[in-house]
Short mmCIF file of C-alpha atoms in Angstrom, two decimals:
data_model
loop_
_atom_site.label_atom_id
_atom_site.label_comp_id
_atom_site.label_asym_id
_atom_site.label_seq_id
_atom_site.Cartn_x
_atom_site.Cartn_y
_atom_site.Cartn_z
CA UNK A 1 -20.10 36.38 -1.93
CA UNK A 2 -17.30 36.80 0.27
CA UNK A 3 -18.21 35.96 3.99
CA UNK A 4 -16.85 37.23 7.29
CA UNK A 5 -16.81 33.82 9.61
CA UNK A 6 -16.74 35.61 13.05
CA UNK A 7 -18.26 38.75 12.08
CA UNK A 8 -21.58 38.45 9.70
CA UNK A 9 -22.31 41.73 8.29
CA UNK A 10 -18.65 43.41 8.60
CA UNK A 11 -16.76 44.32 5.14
CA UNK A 12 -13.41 42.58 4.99
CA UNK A 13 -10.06 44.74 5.07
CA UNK A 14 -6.82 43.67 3.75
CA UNK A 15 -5.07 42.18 6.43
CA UNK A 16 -1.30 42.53 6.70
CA UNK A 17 0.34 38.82 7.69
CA UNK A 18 3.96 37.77 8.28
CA UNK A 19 4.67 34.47 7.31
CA UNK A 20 6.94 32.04 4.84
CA UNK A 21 4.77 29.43 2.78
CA UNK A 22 5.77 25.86 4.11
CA UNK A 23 2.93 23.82 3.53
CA UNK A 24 1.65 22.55 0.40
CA UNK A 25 -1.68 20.10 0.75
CA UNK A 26 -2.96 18.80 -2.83
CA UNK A 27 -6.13 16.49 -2.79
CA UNK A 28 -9.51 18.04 -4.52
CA UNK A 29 -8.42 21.26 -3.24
CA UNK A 30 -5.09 23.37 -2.51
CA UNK A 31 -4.30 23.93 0.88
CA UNK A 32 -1.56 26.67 1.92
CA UNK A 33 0.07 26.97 5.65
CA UNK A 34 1.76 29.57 6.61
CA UNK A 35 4.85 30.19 9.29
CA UNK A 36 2.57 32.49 11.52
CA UNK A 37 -0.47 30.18 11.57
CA UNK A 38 -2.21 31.67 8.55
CA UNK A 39 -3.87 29.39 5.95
CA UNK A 40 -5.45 29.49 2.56
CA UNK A 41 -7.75 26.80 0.83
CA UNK A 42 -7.98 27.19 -2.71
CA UNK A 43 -10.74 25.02 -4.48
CA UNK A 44 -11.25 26.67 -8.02
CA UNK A 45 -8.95 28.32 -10.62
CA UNK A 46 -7.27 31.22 -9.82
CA UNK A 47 -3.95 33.39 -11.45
CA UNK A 48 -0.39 33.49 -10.11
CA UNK A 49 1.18 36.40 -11.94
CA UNK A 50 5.06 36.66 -11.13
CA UNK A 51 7.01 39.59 -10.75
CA UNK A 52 8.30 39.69 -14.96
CA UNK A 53 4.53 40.28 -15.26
CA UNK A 54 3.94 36.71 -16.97
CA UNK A 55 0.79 35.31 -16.08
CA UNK A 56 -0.68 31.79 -15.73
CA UNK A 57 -4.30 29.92 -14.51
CA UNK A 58 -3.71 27.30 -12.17
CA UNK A 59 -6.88 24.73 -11.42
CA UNK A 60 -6.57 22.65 -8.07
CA UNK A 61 -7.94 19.81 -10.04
CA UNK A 62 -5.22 20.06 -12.88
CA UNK A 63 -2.09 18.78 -10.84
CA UNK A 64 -0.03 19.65 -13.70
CA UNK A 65 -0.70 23.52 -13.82
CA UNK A 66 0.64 23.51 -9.84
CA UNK A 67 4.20 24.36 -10.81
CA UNK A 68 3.51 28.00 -10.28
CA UNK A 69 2.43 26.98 -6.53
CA UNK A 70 5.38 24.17 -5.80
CA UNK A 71 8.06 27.44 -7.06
CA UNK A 72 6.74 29.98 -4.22
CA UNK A 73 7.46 27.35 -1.57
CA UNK A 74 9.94 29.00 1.03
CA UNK A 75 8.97 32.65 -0.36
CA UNK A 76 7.98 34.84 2.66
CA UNK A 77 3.60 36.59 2.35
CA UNK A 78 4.20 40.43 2.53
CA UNK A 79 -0.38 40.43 3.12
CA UNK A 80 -3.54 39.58 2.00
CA UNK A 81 -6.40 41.76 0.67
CA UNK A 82 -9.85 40.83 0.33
CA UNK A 83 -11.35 43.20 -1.98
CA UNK A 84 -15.38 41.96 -2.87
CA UNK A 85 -15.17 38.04 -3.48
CA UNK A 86 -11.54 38.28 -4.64
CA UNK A 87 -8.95 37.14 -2.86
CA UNK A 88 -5.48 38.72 -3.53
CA UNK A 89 -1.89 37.03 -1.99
CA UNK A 90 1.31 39.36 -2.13
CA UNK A 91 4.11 37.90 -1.83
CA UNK A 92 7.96 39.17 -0.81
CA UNK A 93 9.39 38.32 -4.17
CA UNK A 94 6.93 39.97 -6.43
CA UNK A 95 4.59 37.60 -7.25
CA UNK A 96 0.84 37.71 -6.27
CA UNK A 97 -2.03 34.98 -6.20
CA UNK A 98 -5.72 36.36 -6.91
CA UNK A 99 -8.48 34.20 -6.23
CA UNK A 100 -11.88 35.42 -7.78
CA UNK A 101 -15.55 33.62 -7.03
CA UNK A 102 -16.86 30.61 -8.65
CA UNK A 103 -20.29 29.64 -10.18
CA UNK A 104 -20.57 26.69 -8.40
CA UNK A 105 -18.09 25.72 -5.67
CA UNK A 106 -17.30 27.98 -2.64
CA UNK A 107 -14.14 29.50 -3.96
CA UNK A 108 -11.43 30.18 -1.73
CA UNK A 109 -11.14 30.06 2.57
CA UNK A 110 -8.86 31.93 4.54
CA UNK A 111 -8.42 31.77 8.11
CA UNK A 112 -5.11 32.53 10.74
CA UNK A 113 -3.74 34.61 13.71
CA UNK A 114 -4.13 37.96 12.35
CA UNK A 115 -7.53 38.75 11.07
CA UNK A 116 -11.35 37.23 10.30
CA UNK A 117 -11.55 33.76 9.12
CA UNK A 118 -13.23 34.75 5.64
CA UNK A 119 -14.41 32.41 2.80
CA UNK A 120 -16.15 32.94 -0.80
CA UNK A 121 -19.17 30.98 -1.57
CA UNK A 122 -20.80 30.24 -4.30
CA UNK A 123 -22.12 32.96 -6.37
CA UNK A 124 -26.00 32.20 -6.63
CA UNK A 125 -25.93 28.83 -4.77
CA UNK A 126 -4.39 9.66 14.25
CA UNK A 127 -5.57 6.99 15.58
CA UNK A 128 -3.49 6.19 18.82
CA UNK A 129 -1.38 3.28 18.26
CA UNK A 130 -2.10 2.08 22.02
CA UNK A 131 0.05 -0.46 23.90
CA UNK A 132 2.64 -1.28 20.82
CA UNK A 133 5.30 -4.35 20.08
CA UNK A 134 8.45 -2.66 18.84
CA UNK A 135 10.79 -4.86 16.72
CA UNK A 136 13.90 -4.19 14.46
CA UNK A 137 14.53 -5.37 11.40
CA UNK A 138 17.80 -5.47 9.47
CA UNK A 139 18.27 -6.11 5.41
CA UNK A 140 18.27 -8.04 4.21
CA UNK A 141 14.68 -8.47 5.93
CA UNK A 142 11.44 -10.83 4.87
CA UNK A 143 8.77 -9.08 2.91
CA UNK A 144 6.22 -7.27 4.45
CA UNK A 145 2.61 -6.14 2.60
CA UNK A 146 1.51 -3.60 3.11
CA UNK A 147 -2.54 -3.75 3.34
CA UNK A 148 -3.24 -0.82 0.81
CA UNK A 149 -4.33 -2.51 -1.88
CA UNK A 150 -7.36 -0.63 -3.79
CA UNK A 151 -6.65 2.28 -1.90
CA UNK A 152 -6.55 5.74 -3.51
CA UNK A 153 -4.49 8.57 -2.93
CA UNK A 154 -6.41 10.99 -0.91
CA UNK A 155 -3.79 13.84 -0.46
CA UNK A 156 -0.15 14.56 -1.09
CA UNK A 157 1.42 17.44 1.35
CA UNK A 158 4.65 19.01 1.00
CA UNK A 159 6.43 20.97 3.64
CA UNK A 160 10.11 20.10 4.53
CA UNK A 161 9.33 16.38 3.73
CA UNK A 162 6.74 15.02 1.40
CA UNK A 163 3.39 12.95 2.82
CA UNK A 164 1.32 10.55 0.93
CA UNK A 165 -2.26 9.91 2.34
CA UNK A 166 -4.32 6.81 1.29
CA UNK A 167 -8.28 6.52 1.13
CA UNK A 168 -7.56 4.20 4.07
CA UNK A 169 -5.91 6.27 6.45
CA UNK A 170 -2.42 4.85 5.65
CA UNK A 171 0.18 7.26 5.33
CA UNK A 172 3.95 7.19 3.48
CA UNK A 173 6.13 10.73 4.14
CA UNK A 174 9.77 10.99 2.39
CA UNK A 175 11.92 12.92 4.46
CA UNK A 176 14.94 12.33 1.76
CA UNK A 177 15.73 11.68 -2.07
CA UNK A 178 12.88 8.65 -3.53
CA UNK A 179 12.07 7.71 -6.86
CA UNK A 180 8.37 7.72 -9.54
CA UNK A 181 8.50 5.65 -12.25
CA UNK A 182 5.30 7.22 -14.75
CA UNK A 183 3.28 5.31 -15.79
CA UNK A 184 5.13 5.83 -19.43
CA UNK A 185 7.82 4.26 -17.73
CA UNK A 186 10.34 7.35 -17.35
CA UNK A 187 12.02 7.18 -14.04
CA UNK A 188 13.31 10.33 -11.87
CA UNK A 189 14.84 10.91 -8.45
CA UNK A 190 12.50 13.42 -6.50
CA UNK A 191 13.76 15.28 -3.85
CA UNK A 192 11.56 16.85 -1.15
CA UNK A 193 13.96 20.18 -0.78
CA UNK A 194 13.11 20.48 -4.49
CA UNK A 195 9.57 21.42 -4.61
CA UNK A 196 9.39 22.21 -8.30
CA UNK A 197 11.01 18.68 -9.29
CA UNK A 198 7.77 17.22 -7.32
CA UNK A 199 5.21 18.43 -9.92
CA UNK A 200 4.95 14.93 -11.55
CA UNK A 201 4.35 13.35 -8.06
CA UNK A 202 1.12 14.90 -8.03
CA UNK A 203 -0.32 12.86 -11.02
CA UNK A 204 -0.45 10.04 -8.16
CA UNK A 205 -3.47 11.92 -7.50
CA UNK A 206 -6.51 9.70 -6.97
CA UNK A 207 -4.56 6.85 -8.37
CA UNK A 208 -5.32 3.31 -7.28
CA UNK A 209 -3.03 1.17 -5.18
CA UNK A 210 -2.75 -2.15 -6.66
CA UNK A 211 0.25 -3.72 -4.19
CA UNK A 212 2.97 -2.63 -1.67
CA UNK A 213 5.31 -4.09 -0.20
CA UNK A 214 8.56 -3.27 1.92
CA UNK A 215 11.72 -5.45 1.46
CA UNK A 216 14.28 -4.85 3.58
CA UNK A 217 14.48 -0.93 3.69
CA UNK A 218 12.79 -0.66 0.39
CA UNK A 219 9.31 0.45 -0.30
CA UNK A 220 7.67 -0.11 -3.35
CA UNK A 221 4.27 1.17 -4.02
CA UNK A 222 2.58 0.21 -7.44
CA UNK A 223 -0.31 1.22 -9.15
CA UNK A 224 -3.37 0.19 -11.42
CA UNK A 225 -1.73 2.70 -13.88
CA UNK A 226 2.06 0.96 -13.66
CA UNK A 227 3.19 3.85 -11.66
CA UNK A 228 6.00 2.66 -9.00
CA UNK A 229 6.74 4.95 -6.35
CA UNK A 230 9.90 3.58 -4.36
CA UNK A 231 12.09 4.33 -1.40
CA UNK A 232 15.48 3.17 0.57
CA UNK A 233 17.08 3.74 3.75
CA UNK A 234 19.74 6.90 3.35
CA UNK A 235 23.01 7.66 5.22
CA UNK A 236 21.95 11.36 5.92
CA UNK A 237 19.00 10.10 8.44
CA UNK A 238 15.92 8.49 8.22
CA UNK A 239 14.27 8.74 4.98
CA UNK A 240 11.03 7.25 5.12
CA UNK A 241 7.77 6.48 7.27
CA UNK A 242 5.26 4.54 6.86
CA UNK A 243 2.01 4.31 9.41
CA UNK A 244 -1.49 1.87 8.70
CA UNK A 245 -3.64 2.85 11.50
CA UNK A 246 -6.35 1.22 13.08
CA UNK A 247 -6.57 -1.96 15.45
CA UNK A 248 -4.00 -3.36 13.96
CA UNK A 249 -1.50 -0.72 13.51
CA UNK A 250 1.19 -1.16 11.79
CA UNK A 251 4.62 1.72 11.48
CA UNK A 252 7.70 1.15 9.65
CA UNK A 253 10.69 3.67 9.56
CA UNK A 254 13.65 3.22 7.19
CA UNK A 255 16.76 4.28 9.22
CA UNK A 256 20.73 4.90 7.96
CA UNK A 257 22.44 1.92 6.93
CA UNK A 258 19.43 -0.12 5.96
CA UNK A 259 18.04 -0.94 9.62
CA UNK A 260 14.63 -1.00 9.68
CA UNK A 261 12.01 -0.55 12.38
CA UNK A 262 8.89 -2.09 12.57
CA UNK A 263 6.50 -1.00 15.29
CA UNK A 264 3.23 -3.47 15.64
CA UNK A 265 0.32 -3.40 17.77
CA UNK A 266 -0.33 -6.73 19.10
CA UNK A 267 -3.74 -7.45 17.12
CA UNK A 268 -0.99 -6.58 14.09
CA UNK A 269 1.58 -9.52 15.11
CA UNK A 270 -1.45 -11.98 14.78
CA UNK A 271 -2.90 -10.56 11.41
CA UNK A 272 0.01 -9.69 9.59
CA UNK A 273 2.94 -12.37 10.45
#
């Protein structure tokens, strides 16, 4: 049943929100942000119908039905309506998202600035990095591992840049053009402006790290499938970051024309060099 957070008891009204969809948070579960604070969890299969009237399923847990999702990224929320235990999203250019209950998993949460914080249930049933060593690196640099080997990925978010989140707490975010070779061994140039080209980063999924490894301003991340997700140093601006956190912290940032910057605790410089 759908449940008022703040207000037990209180029937929920559609609420009229303002805001652009920049956030796009993929692990178990879907997570949209909105511009005016507003956000929307989405754990079980719901409908995005467009405004041609075509409509498809999507399933948080099928990264390859998301494509609906990745193509409303930048489109403005005219409201939201909570009619029952469904959920409905309307959205400037037509399209609308309706989230409906679940037999077995709380369904849906929304929460922000401008209403209740509701949620669905089931129908019955940074670590800070401290004092740091800053070095500088130029390519062609010596090889660095990177200590996320049998690590998992947790989460991959998508606003104006793309972040990768390990089972460890290590974190990789593209803020330009990177490449995913598939496991099949077809390789493509993603770019994080392009949401709907990402759809075939989300099969990294709850894939397992087997080795990575930075080389001058290259990163290479490869997994137990034979997935290789890579990366390079841009002329535009800085184009990727990566952060291990912990006691010994380690943060790497590619910058234009191949400098790289490594920033080490000092528990790091003993472990890792």
């Amino acid at each position: 049943m759908a449940t008022d957070t703040s207000e037990p008891g209180r029937a929920a009204a559609p609420v009229p929100v303002a805001g652009t969809l920049d956030f796009v948070g993929v692990d178990f579960r879907l997570d949209l942000r909105f511009t005016d604070g507003a956000s929307v969890q989405l754990e079980s299969a719901f409908t995005v119908t467009v405004r041609s009237g075509g409509s498809v399923v999507v399933d948080p847990e099928r990264k390859d039905s998301l494509l609906p999702i990745l193509r409303l990224f930048g489109t403005d929320l005219d409201r939201r309506s909570v009619e029952g235990d469904t959920l409905t999203l309307f959205f400037a250019d037509g399209a609308t998202l309706v989230a409906g209950p679940d037999g077995e998993f709380e369904s849906w949460h929304v929460s922000g600035p401008k209403g209740r914080p509701v949620r669905v249930d089931p129908l019955e049933g940074s670590t800070s990095p401290g004092t740091e060593e800053a070095l500088r690196v130029r390519v062609p640099g010596p090889p660095f591992a990177l200590d996320i080997a049998g690590d998992t990925v947790d989460c991959i978010g998508m606003e104006s840049d793309v972040t990768i989140r390990f089972s460890s707490g290590a974190s990789l975010r593209f803020e330009t053009d990177f490449a995913l070779t598939g496991s099949d061994g077809e390789h493509a140039f993603l770019d994080p402006g392009d949401k709907p080209s990402l759809l075939t980063l989300l099969a990294l999924h709850s894939e397992v790290v087997s080795d990575g490894v930075v080389t001058g301003s290259r990163i290479a991340i490869r997994f137990a499938s034979g997935a290789l997700l890579e990366g390079w140093s841009n002329r535009r601006g800085p184009s990727w970051h990566y952060s291990e956190p912990g006691r010994a912290r380690v943060d790497i940032d590619a910058m234009p024309d191949g400098e790289v910057r490594y920033r080490l605790s000092p528990s790091s410089v003993e472990i890792r060099r």
